[in-house]
Amino acid sequence: MNNLVRYQDNINNYSVEAPRVLDFRFKCYSFLYLENDIQSLESSNKIILPNTILRDLSKYNDIEYPLHFKINDSEILFTPSEFKEYIDDIFIPQHFMENLGIEMGSQIKLTLLNYQIEKGSKVKIKPHTSNFLEIIDHKHFLERHLVKLYSTLTQGQTIKVPYQESDLFIDILECEPNETISIIDTDLEVDFEAPWDYVEPSTIEEKKEVEDF
């Protein structure tokens, strides 16, 4: 093969049109199996991927960024926190291992969505526990944590955000304008319903009166 043919082959290889979805197969582990301290990623939709994925994507000329992935066809989306050179597996938060029913070290299907996720305008949430009501400025708290930890939200998913010495679990009840939205660089209106364990004060008082009687 002469140099011209080789050069033309290289040009063709780097001009391939990317499909709308791309599937990969990897073994999956939780962050607990990584040596580095990445506790901050445990409450997020961030994942760590092998650098081989970037090499695979480099042959396409129309990949959409930021990258969004699905795992085993779940509707929940993940975004890469980092591509590591010396790993062959993917690593995700432990609670997503549990939510998606993934066994440690099992092979999963990782699907790249090669299209833009529309920016969200509104989301309605429902916390699991009433300590959410202790937060003085809910808007500031949610803006700071949601944008920092999550790039997308999907209707029906449960997210985890750090609060004091523990975590808050929050259900995503509704998303607008779509069931899956991007929350990157967008003015997101957040509405919330009473926590699942919330009890009306009047009910507590009535119960106490009955017990006292």
PDB file of C-alpha atoms in Angstrom:
ATOM      1  CA  MET A   1       0.000   0.000   0.000  1.00  0.00           C
ATOM      2  CA  ASN A   2       1.507   3.352  -1.038  1.00  0.00           C
ATOM      3  CA  ASN A   3       1.472   6.451   1.173  1.00  0.00           C
ATOM      4  CA  LEU A   4      -1.394   8.108  -0.728  1.00  0.00           C
ATOM      5  CA  VAL A   5      -3.704   5.123  -0.283  1.00  0.00           C
ATOM      6  CA  ARG A   6      -2.737   4.894   3.388  1.00  0.00           C
ATOM      7  CA  TYR A   7      -3.463   8.627   3.833  1.00  0.00           C
ATOM      8  CA  GLN A   8      -6.856   8.282   2.122  1.00  0.00           C
ATOM      9  CA  ASP A   9      -7.714   5.366   4.387  1.00  0.00           C
ATOM     10  CA  ASN A  10      -6.872   7.468   7.422  1.00  0.00           C
ATOM     11  CA  ILE A  11      -9.088  10.313   6.183  1.00  0.00           C
ATOM     12  CA  ASN A  12     -11.952   7.885   5.607  1.00  0.00           C
ATOM     13  CA  ASN A  13     -11.500   6.344   9.039  1.00  0.00           C
ATOM     14  CA  TYR A  14     -11.806   9.743  10.699  1.00  0.00           C
ATOM     15  CA  SER A  15     -14.831  10.810   8.658  1.00  0.00           C
ATOM     16  CA  VAL A  16     -17.250   8.095   9.684  1.00  0.00           C
ATOM     17  CA  GLU A  17     -20.731   9.312  10.503  1.00  0.00           C
ATOM     18  CA  ALA A  18     -21.705   8.236  14.005  1.00  0.00           C
ATOM     19  CA  PRO A  19     -24.972   6.351  14.574  1.00  0.00           C
ATOM     20  CA  ARG A  20     -27.640   7.696  16.916  1.00  0.00           C
ATOM     21  CA  VAL A  21     -26.706   5.114  19.569  1.00  0.00           C
ATOM     22  CA  LEU A  22     -23.526   3.157  20.154  1.00  0.00           C
ATOM     23  CA  ASP A  23     -23.354   0.056  22.360  1.00  0.00           C
ATOM     24  CA  PHE A  24     -20.382  -1.147  24.388  1.00  0.00           C
ATOM     25  CA  ARG A  25     -19.945  -4.149  26.692  1.00  0.00           C
ATOM     26  CA  PHE A  26     -18.038  -3.888  29.959  1.00  0.00           C
ATOM     27  CA  LYS A  27     -17.889  -5.417  33.384  1.00  0.00           C
ATOM     28  CA  CYS A  28     -19.355  -3.104  36.011  1.00  0.00           C
ATOM     29  CA  TYR A  29     -18.211  -2.349  39.565  1.00  0.00           C
ATOM     30  CA  SER A  30     -19.075   0.217  42.214  1.00  0.00           C
ATOM     31  CA  PHE A  31     -16.719   3.034  43.168  1.00  0.00           C
ATOM     32  CA  LEU A  32     -15.762   0.976  46.229  1.00  0.00           C
ATOM     33  CA  TYR A  33     -13.466  -1.035  43.948  1.00  0.00           C
ATOM     34  CA  LEU A  34     -11.399   1.993  42.939  1.00  0.00           C
ATOM     35  CA  GLU A  35      -8.311   2.885  44.934  1.00  0.00           C
ATOM     36  CA  ASN A  36      -8.813   6.648  44.653  1.00  0.00           C
ATOM     37  CA  ASP A  37     -11.022   8.471  47.123  1.00  0.00           C
ATOM     38  CA  ILE A  38     -14.007   9.516  45.038  1.00  0.00           C
ATOM     39  CA  GLN A  39     -16.646   9.582  47.727  1.00  0.00           C
ATOM     40  CA  SER A  40     -18.005  12.850  46.306  1.00  0.00           C
ATOM     41  CA  LEU A  41     -19.127  11.010  43.169  1.00  0.00           C
ATOM     42  CA  GLU A  42     -21.209   8.487  45.098  1.00  0.00           C
ATOM     43  CA  SER A  43     -24.104  10.974  45.238  1.00  0.00           C
ATOM     44  CA  SER A  44     -24.147  11.758  41.519  1.00  0.00           C
ATOM     45  CA  ASN A  45     -24.878  10.365  38.073  1.00  0.00           C
ATOM     46  CA  LYS A  46     -21.174  10.448  37.212  1.00  0.00           C
ATOM     47  CA  ILE A  47     -19.345   7.305  36.120  1.00  0.00           C
ATOM     48  CA  ILE A  48     -15.711   6.423  35.407  1.00  0.00           C
ATOM     49  CA  LEU A  49     -14.934   4.801  32.068  1.00  0.00           C
ATOM     50  CA  PRO A  50     -11.910   3.248  30.371  1.00  0.00           C
ATOM     51  CA  ASN A  51     -10.025   5.451  27.946  1.00  0.00           C
ATOM     52  CA  THR A  52     -10.586   2.896  25.188  1.00  0.00           C
ATOM     53  CA  ILE A  53     -14.076   4.394  24.710  1.00  0.00           C
ATOM     54  CA  LEU A  54     -12.560   7.727  23.681  1.00  0.00           C
ATOM     55  CA  ARG A  55     -10.330   5.944  21.206  1.00  0.00           C
ATOM     56  CA  ASP A  56     -13.358   4.155  19.768  1.00  0.00           C
ATOM     57  CA  LEU A  57     -15.234   7.447  19.438  1.00  0.00           C
ATOM     58  CA  SER A  58     -12.315   9.252  17.816  1.00  0.00           C
ATOM     59  CA  LYS A  59     -13.103   7.734  14.403  1.00  0.00           C
ATOM     60  CA  TYR A  60     -16.434   9.569  14.278  1.00  0.00           C
ATOM     61  CA  ASN A  61     -16.749  13.207  13.269  1.00  0.00           C
ATOM     62  CA  ASP A  62     -20.155  14.043  14.755  1.00  0.00           C
ATOM     63  CA  ILE A  63     -20.240  12.909  18.390  1.00  0.00           C
ATOM     64  CA  GLU A  64     -22.495  15.034  20.598  1.00  0.00           C
ATOM     65  CA  TYR A  65     -21.012  16.453  23.788  1.00  0.00           C
ATOM     66  CA  PRO A  66     -21.457  16.251  26.717  1.00  0.00           C
ATOM     67  CA  LEU A  67     -21.606  12.480  26.499  1.00  0.00           C
ATOM     68  CA  HIS A  68     -24.653  10.718  27.922  1.00  0.00           C
ATOM     69  CA  PHE A  69     -24.878   6.970  28.529  1.00  0.00           C
ATOM     70  CA  LYS A  70     -27.546   4.446  29.492  1.00  0.00           C
ATOM     71  CA  ILE A  71     -26.844   1.207  31.335  1.00  0.00           C
ATOM     72  CA  ASN A  72     -28.793  -1.939  30.405  1.00  0.00           C
ATOM     73  CA  ASP A  73     -31.437   0.165  28.601  1.00  0.00           C
ATOM     74  CA  SER A  74     -32.499   1.938  31.798  1.00  0.00           C
ATOM     75  CA  GLU A  75     -34.021   5.395  31.285  1.00  0.00           C
ATOM     76  CA  ILE A  76     -31.546   6.897  33.770  1.00  0.00           C
ATOM     77  CA  LEU A  77     -28.659   8.718  32.118  1.00  0.00           C
ATOM     78  CA  PHE A  78     -25.037   8.883  33.244  1.00  0.00           C
ATOM     79  CA  THR A  79     -22.199  11.210  32.272  1.00  0.00           C
ATOM     80  CA  PRO A  80     -18.463  10.489  32.465  1.00  0.00           C
ATOM     81  CA  SER A  81     -16.524  12.053  35.304  1.00  0.00           C
ATOM     82  CA  GLU A  82     -13.256  10.707  33.967  1.00  0.00           C
ATOM     83  CA  PHE A  83     -11.749   8.402  31.366  1.00  0.00           C
ATOM     84  CA  LYS A  84      -8.941   6.342  32.890  1.00  0.00           C
ATOM     85  CA  GLU A  85      -6.085   4.856  30.901  1.00  0.00           C
ATOM     86  CA  TYR A  86      -5.361   1.736  32.919  1.00  0.00           C
ATOM     87  CA  ILE A  87      -8.808   0.274  33.566  1.00  0.00           C
ATOM     88  CA  ASP A  88     -10.866  -2.169  31.517  1.00  0.00           C
ATOM     89  CA  ASP A  89     -14.174  -1.892  33.396  1.00  0.00           C
ATOM     90  CA  ILE A  90     -16.691   0.810  34.264  1.00  0.00           C
ATOM     91  CA  PHE A  91     -17.363   2.128  37.758  1.00  0.00           C
ATOM     92  CA  ILE A  92     -20.642   3.620  38.982  1.00  0.00           C
ATOM     93  CA  PRO A  93     -22.192   4.753  42.314  1.00  0.00           C
ATOM     94  CA  GLN A  94     -23.147   1.915  44.633  1.00  0.00           C
ATOM     95  CA  HIS A  95     -26.810   2.916  44.931  1.00  0.00           C
ATOM     96  CA  PHE A  96     -27.194   2.696  41.150  1.00  0.00           C
ATOM     97  CA  MET A  97     -25.737  -0.816  41.260  1.00  0.00           C
ATOM     98  CA  GLU A  98     -28.581  -1.629  43.653  1.00  0.00           C
ATOM     99  CA  ASN A  99     -31.314   0.312  41.831  1.00  0.00           C
ATOM    100  CA  LEU A 100     -30.474  -1.245  38.477  1.00  0.00           C
ATOM    101  CA  GLY A 101     -30.005  -4.734  39.919  1.00  0.00           C
ATOM    102  CA  ILE A 102     -26.422  -5.052  38.723  1.00  0.00           C
ATOM    103  CA  GLU A 103     -24.258  -7.713  40.333  1.00  0.00           C
ATOM    104  CA  MET A 104     -20.693  -6.706  41.078  1.00  0.00           C
ATOM    105  CA  GLY A 105     -18.427  -7.664  38.197  1.00  0.00           C
ATOM    106  CA  SER A 106     -21.243  -8.652  35.857  1.00  0.00           C
ATOM    107  CA  GLN A 107     -21.210  -7.585  32.212  1.00  0.00           C
ATOM    108  CA  ILE A 108     -23.509  -4.714  31.297  1.00  0.00           C
ATOM    109  CA  LYS A 109     -24.532  -2.943  28.117  1.00  0.00           C
ATOM    110  CA  LEU A 110     -23.345   0.658  28.030  1.00  0.00           C
ATOM    111  CA  THR A 111     -25.169   2.739  25.408  1.00  0.00           C
ATOM    112  CA  LEU A 112     -23.995   6.135  24.189  1.00  0.00           C
ATOM    113  CA  LEU A 113     -26.852   8.433  23.185  1.00  0.00           C
ATOM    114  CA  ASN A 114     -25.446  10.456  20.321  1.00  0.00           C
ATOM    115  CA  TYR A 115     -27.981  13.274  20.403  1.00  0.00           C
ATOM    116  CA  GLN A 116     -28.692  16.320  22.512  1.00  0.00           C
ATOM    117  CA  ILE A 117     -30.801  16.074  25.646  1.00  0.00           C
ATOM    118  CA  GLU A 118     -33.210  19.013  25.760  1.00  0.00           C
ATOM    119  CA  LYS A 119     -32.668  21.504  28.555  1.00  0.00           C
ATOM    120  CA  GLY A 120     -35.181  21.298  31.375  1.00  0.00           C
ATOM    121  CA  SER A 121     -37.466  24.108  32.465  1.00  0.00           C
ATOM    122  CA  LYS A 122     -39.137  22.564  35.520  1.00  0.00           C
ATOM    123  CA  VAL A 123     -38.872  19.590  37.837  1.00  0.00           C
ATOM    124  CA  LYS A 124     -41.103  18.375  40.677  1.00  0.00           C
ATOM    125  CA  ILE A 125     -39.501  16.356  43.444  1.00  0.00           C
ATOM    126  CA  LYS A 126     -40.578  14.451  46.558  1.00  0.00           C
ATOM    127  CA  PRO A 127     -38.031  13.850  49.339  1.00  0.00           C
ATOM    128  CA  HIS A 128     -38.139  10.546  51.213  1.00  0.00           C
ATOM    129  CA  THR A 129     -37.635  12.030  54.683  1.00  0.00           C
ATOM    130  CA  SER A 130     -38.780  15.140  56.537  1.00  0.00           C
ATOM    131  CA  ASN A 131     -35.287  16.360  57.407  1.00  0.00           C
ATOM    132  CA  PHE A 132     -35.454  17.958  53.955  1.00  0.00           C
ATOM    133  CA  LEU A 133     -37.775  20.525  55.571  1.00  0.00           C
ATOM    134  CA  GLU A 134     -34.972  21.580  57.930  1.00  0.00           C
ATOM    135  CA  ILE A 135     -33.134  23.170  55.013  1.00  0.00           C
ATOM    136  CA  ILE A 136     -33.642  26.948  55.185  1.00  0.00           C
ATOM    137  CA  ASP A 137     -33.085  27.823  51.523  1.00  0.00           C
ATOM    138  CA  HIS A 138     -34.307  24.870  49.446  1.00  0.00           C
ATOM    139  CA  LYS A 139     -33.764  26.660  46.143  1.00  0.00           C
ATOM    140  CA  HIS A 140     -30.112  27.433  46.858  1.00  0.00           C
ATOM    141  CA  PHE A 141     -29.487  23.957  48.263  1.00  0.00           C
ATOM    142  CA  LEU A 142     -30.982  22.197  45.240  1.00  0.00           C
ATOM    143  CA  GLU A 143     -29.320  24.477  42.705  1.00  0.00           C
ATOM    144  CA  ARG A 144     -25.928  23.919  44.326  1.00  0.00           C
ATOM    145  CA  HIS A 145     -26.212  20.149  44.618  1.00  0.00           C
ATOM    146  CA  LEU A 146     -28.240  19.183  41.571  1.00  0.00           C
ATOM    147  CA  VAL A 147     -26.101  21.081  39.089  1.00  0.00           C
ATOM    148  CA  LYS A 148     -22.867  19.974  40.733  1.00  0.00           C
ATOM    149  CA  LEU A 149     -23.750  16.287  40.961  1.00  0.00           C
ATOM    150  CA  TYR A 150     -26.191  15.636  38.117  1.00  0.00           C
ATOM    151  CA  SER A 151     -26.187  16.567  34.462  1.00  0.00           C
ATOM    152  CA  THR A 152     -29.605  15.077  33.680  1.00  0.00           C
ATOM    153  CA  LEU A 153     -32.766  14.110  35.538  1.00  0.00           C
ATOM    154  CA  THR A 154     -35.304  11.481  34.520  1.00  0.00           C
ATOM    155  CA  GLN A 155     -38.896  11.271  35.645  1.00  0.00           C
ATOM    156  CA  GLY A 156     -39.337   8.320  37.995  1.00  0.00           C
ATOM    157  CA  GLN A 157     -35.740   8.052  39.163  1.00  0.00           C
ATOM    158  CA  THR A 158     -34.478   8.457  42.728  1.00  0.00           C
ATOM    159  CA  ILE A 159     -31.449  10.648  43.295  1.00  0.00           C
ATOM    160  CA  LYS A 160     -29.181  10.975  46.303  1.00  0.00           C
ATOM    161  CA  VAL A 161     -27.671  14.238  47.555  1.00  0.00           C
ATOM    162  CA  PRO A 162     -25.413  14.747  50.586  1.00  0.00           C
ATOM    163  CA  TYR A 163     -26.859  16.552  53.580  1.00  0.00           C
ATOM    164  CA  GLN A 164     -24.980  17.091  56.845  1.00  0.00           C
ATOM    165  CA  GLU A 165     -23.532  13.699  57.844  1.00  0.00           C
ATOM    166  CA  SER A 166     -25.879  11.576  55.746  1.00  0.00           C
ATOM    167  CA  ASP A 167     -27.764  11.626  52.438  1.00  0.00           C
ATOM    168  CA  LEU A 168     -31.143  12.752  51.229  1.00  0.00           C
ATOM    169  CA  PHE A 169     -33.028  10.497  48.828  1.00  0.00           C
ATOM    170  CA  ILE A 170     -35.342  12.372  46.481  1.00  0.00           C
ATOM    171  CA  ASP A 171     -37.833  11.043  43.927  1.00  0.00           C
ATOM    172  CA  ILE A 172     -38.126  12.877  40.624  1.00  0.00           C
ATOM    173  CA  LEU A 173     -41.891  13.052  40.067  1.00  0.00           C
ATOM    174  CA  GLU A 174     -42.110  15.196  36.943  1.00  0.00           C
ATOM    175  CA  CYS A 175     -39.783  16.764  34.417  1.00  0.00           C
ATOM    176  CA  GLU A 176     -40.592  19.402  31.817  1.00  0.00           C
ATOM    177  CA  PRO A 177     -40.568  19.646  28.863  1.00  0.00           C
ATOM    178  CA  ASN A 178     -39.570  15.951  28.542  1.00  0.00           C
ATOM    179  CA  GLU A 179     -39.345  12.951  30.850  1.00  0.00           C
ATOM    180  CA  THR A 180     -35.545  13.223  30.637  1.00  0.00           C
ATOM    181  CA  ILE A 181     -33.989  16.681  30.780  1.00  0.00           C
ATOM    182  CA  SER A 182     -30.571  18.267  30.852  1.00  0.00           C
ATOM    183  CA  ILE A 183     -29.935  20.574  33.801  1.00  0.00           C
ATOM    184  CA  ILE A 184     -26.640  21.972  32.503  1.00  0.00           C
ATOM    185  CA  ASP A 185     -26.636  25.754  32.039  1.00  0.00           C
ATOM    186  CA  THR A 186     -30.380  26.128  32.436  1.00  0.00           C
ATOM    187  CA  ASP A 187     -32.694  28.098  34.712  1.00  0.00           C
ATOM    188  CA  LEU A 188     -34.562  25.220  36.305  1.00  0.00           C
ATOM    189  CA  GLU A 189     -37.731  25.787  38.319  1.00  0.00           C
ATOM    190  CA  VAL A 190     -37.931  23.305  41.195  1.00  0.00           C
ATOM    191  CA  ASP A 191     -41.188  22.442  42.944  1.00  0.00           C
ATOM    192  CA  PHE A 192     -41.534  19.859  45.692  1.00  0.00           C
ATOM    193  CA  GLU A 193     -44.211  17.876  47.465  1.00  0.00           C
ATOM    194  CA  ALA A 194     -44.226  17.007  51.161  1.00  0.00           C
ATOM    195  CA  PRO A 195     -41.788  14.208  52.084  1.00  0.00           C
ATOM    196  CA  TRP A 196     -43.080  10.641  52.059  1.00  0.00           C
ATOM    197  CA  ASP A 197     -42.813  10.364  55.849  1.00  0.00           C
ATOM    198  CA  TYR A 198     -44.376  13.751  56.551  1.00  0.00           C
ATOM    199  CA  VAL A 199     -47.276  13.778  59.023  1.00  0.00           C
ATOM    200  CA  GLU A 200     -49.584  16.786  59.351  1.00  0.00           C
ATOM    201  CA  PRO A 201     -49.140  18.504  62.750  1.00  0.00           C
ATOM    202  CA  SER A 202     -52.879  18.362  63.443  1.00  0.00           C
ATOM    203  CA  THR A 203     -52.786  14.578  63.085  1.00  0.00           C
ATOM    204  CA  ILE A 204     -49.946  14.359  65.608  1.00  0.00           C
ATOM    205  CA  GLU A 205     -51.803  16.588  68.070  1.00  0.00           C
ATOM    206  CA  GLU A 206     -55.031  14.608  67.753  1.00  0.00           C
ATOM    207  CA  LYS A 207     -53.130  11.364  68.344  1.00  0.00           C
ATOM    208  CA  LYS A 208     -51.456  12.825  71.445  1.00  0.00           C
ATOM    209  CA  GLU A 209     -54.822  13.975  72.834  1.00  0.00           C
ATOM    210  CA  VAL A 210     -56.255  10.474  72.422  1.00  0.00           C
ATOM    211  CA  GLU A 211     -53.231   8.923  74.133  1.00  0.00           C
ATOM    212  CA  ASP A 212     -53.442  11.433  77.024  1.00  0.00           C
ATOM    213  CA  PHE A 213     -57.151  10.679  77.466  1.00  0.00           C
TER     214      PHE A 213
END
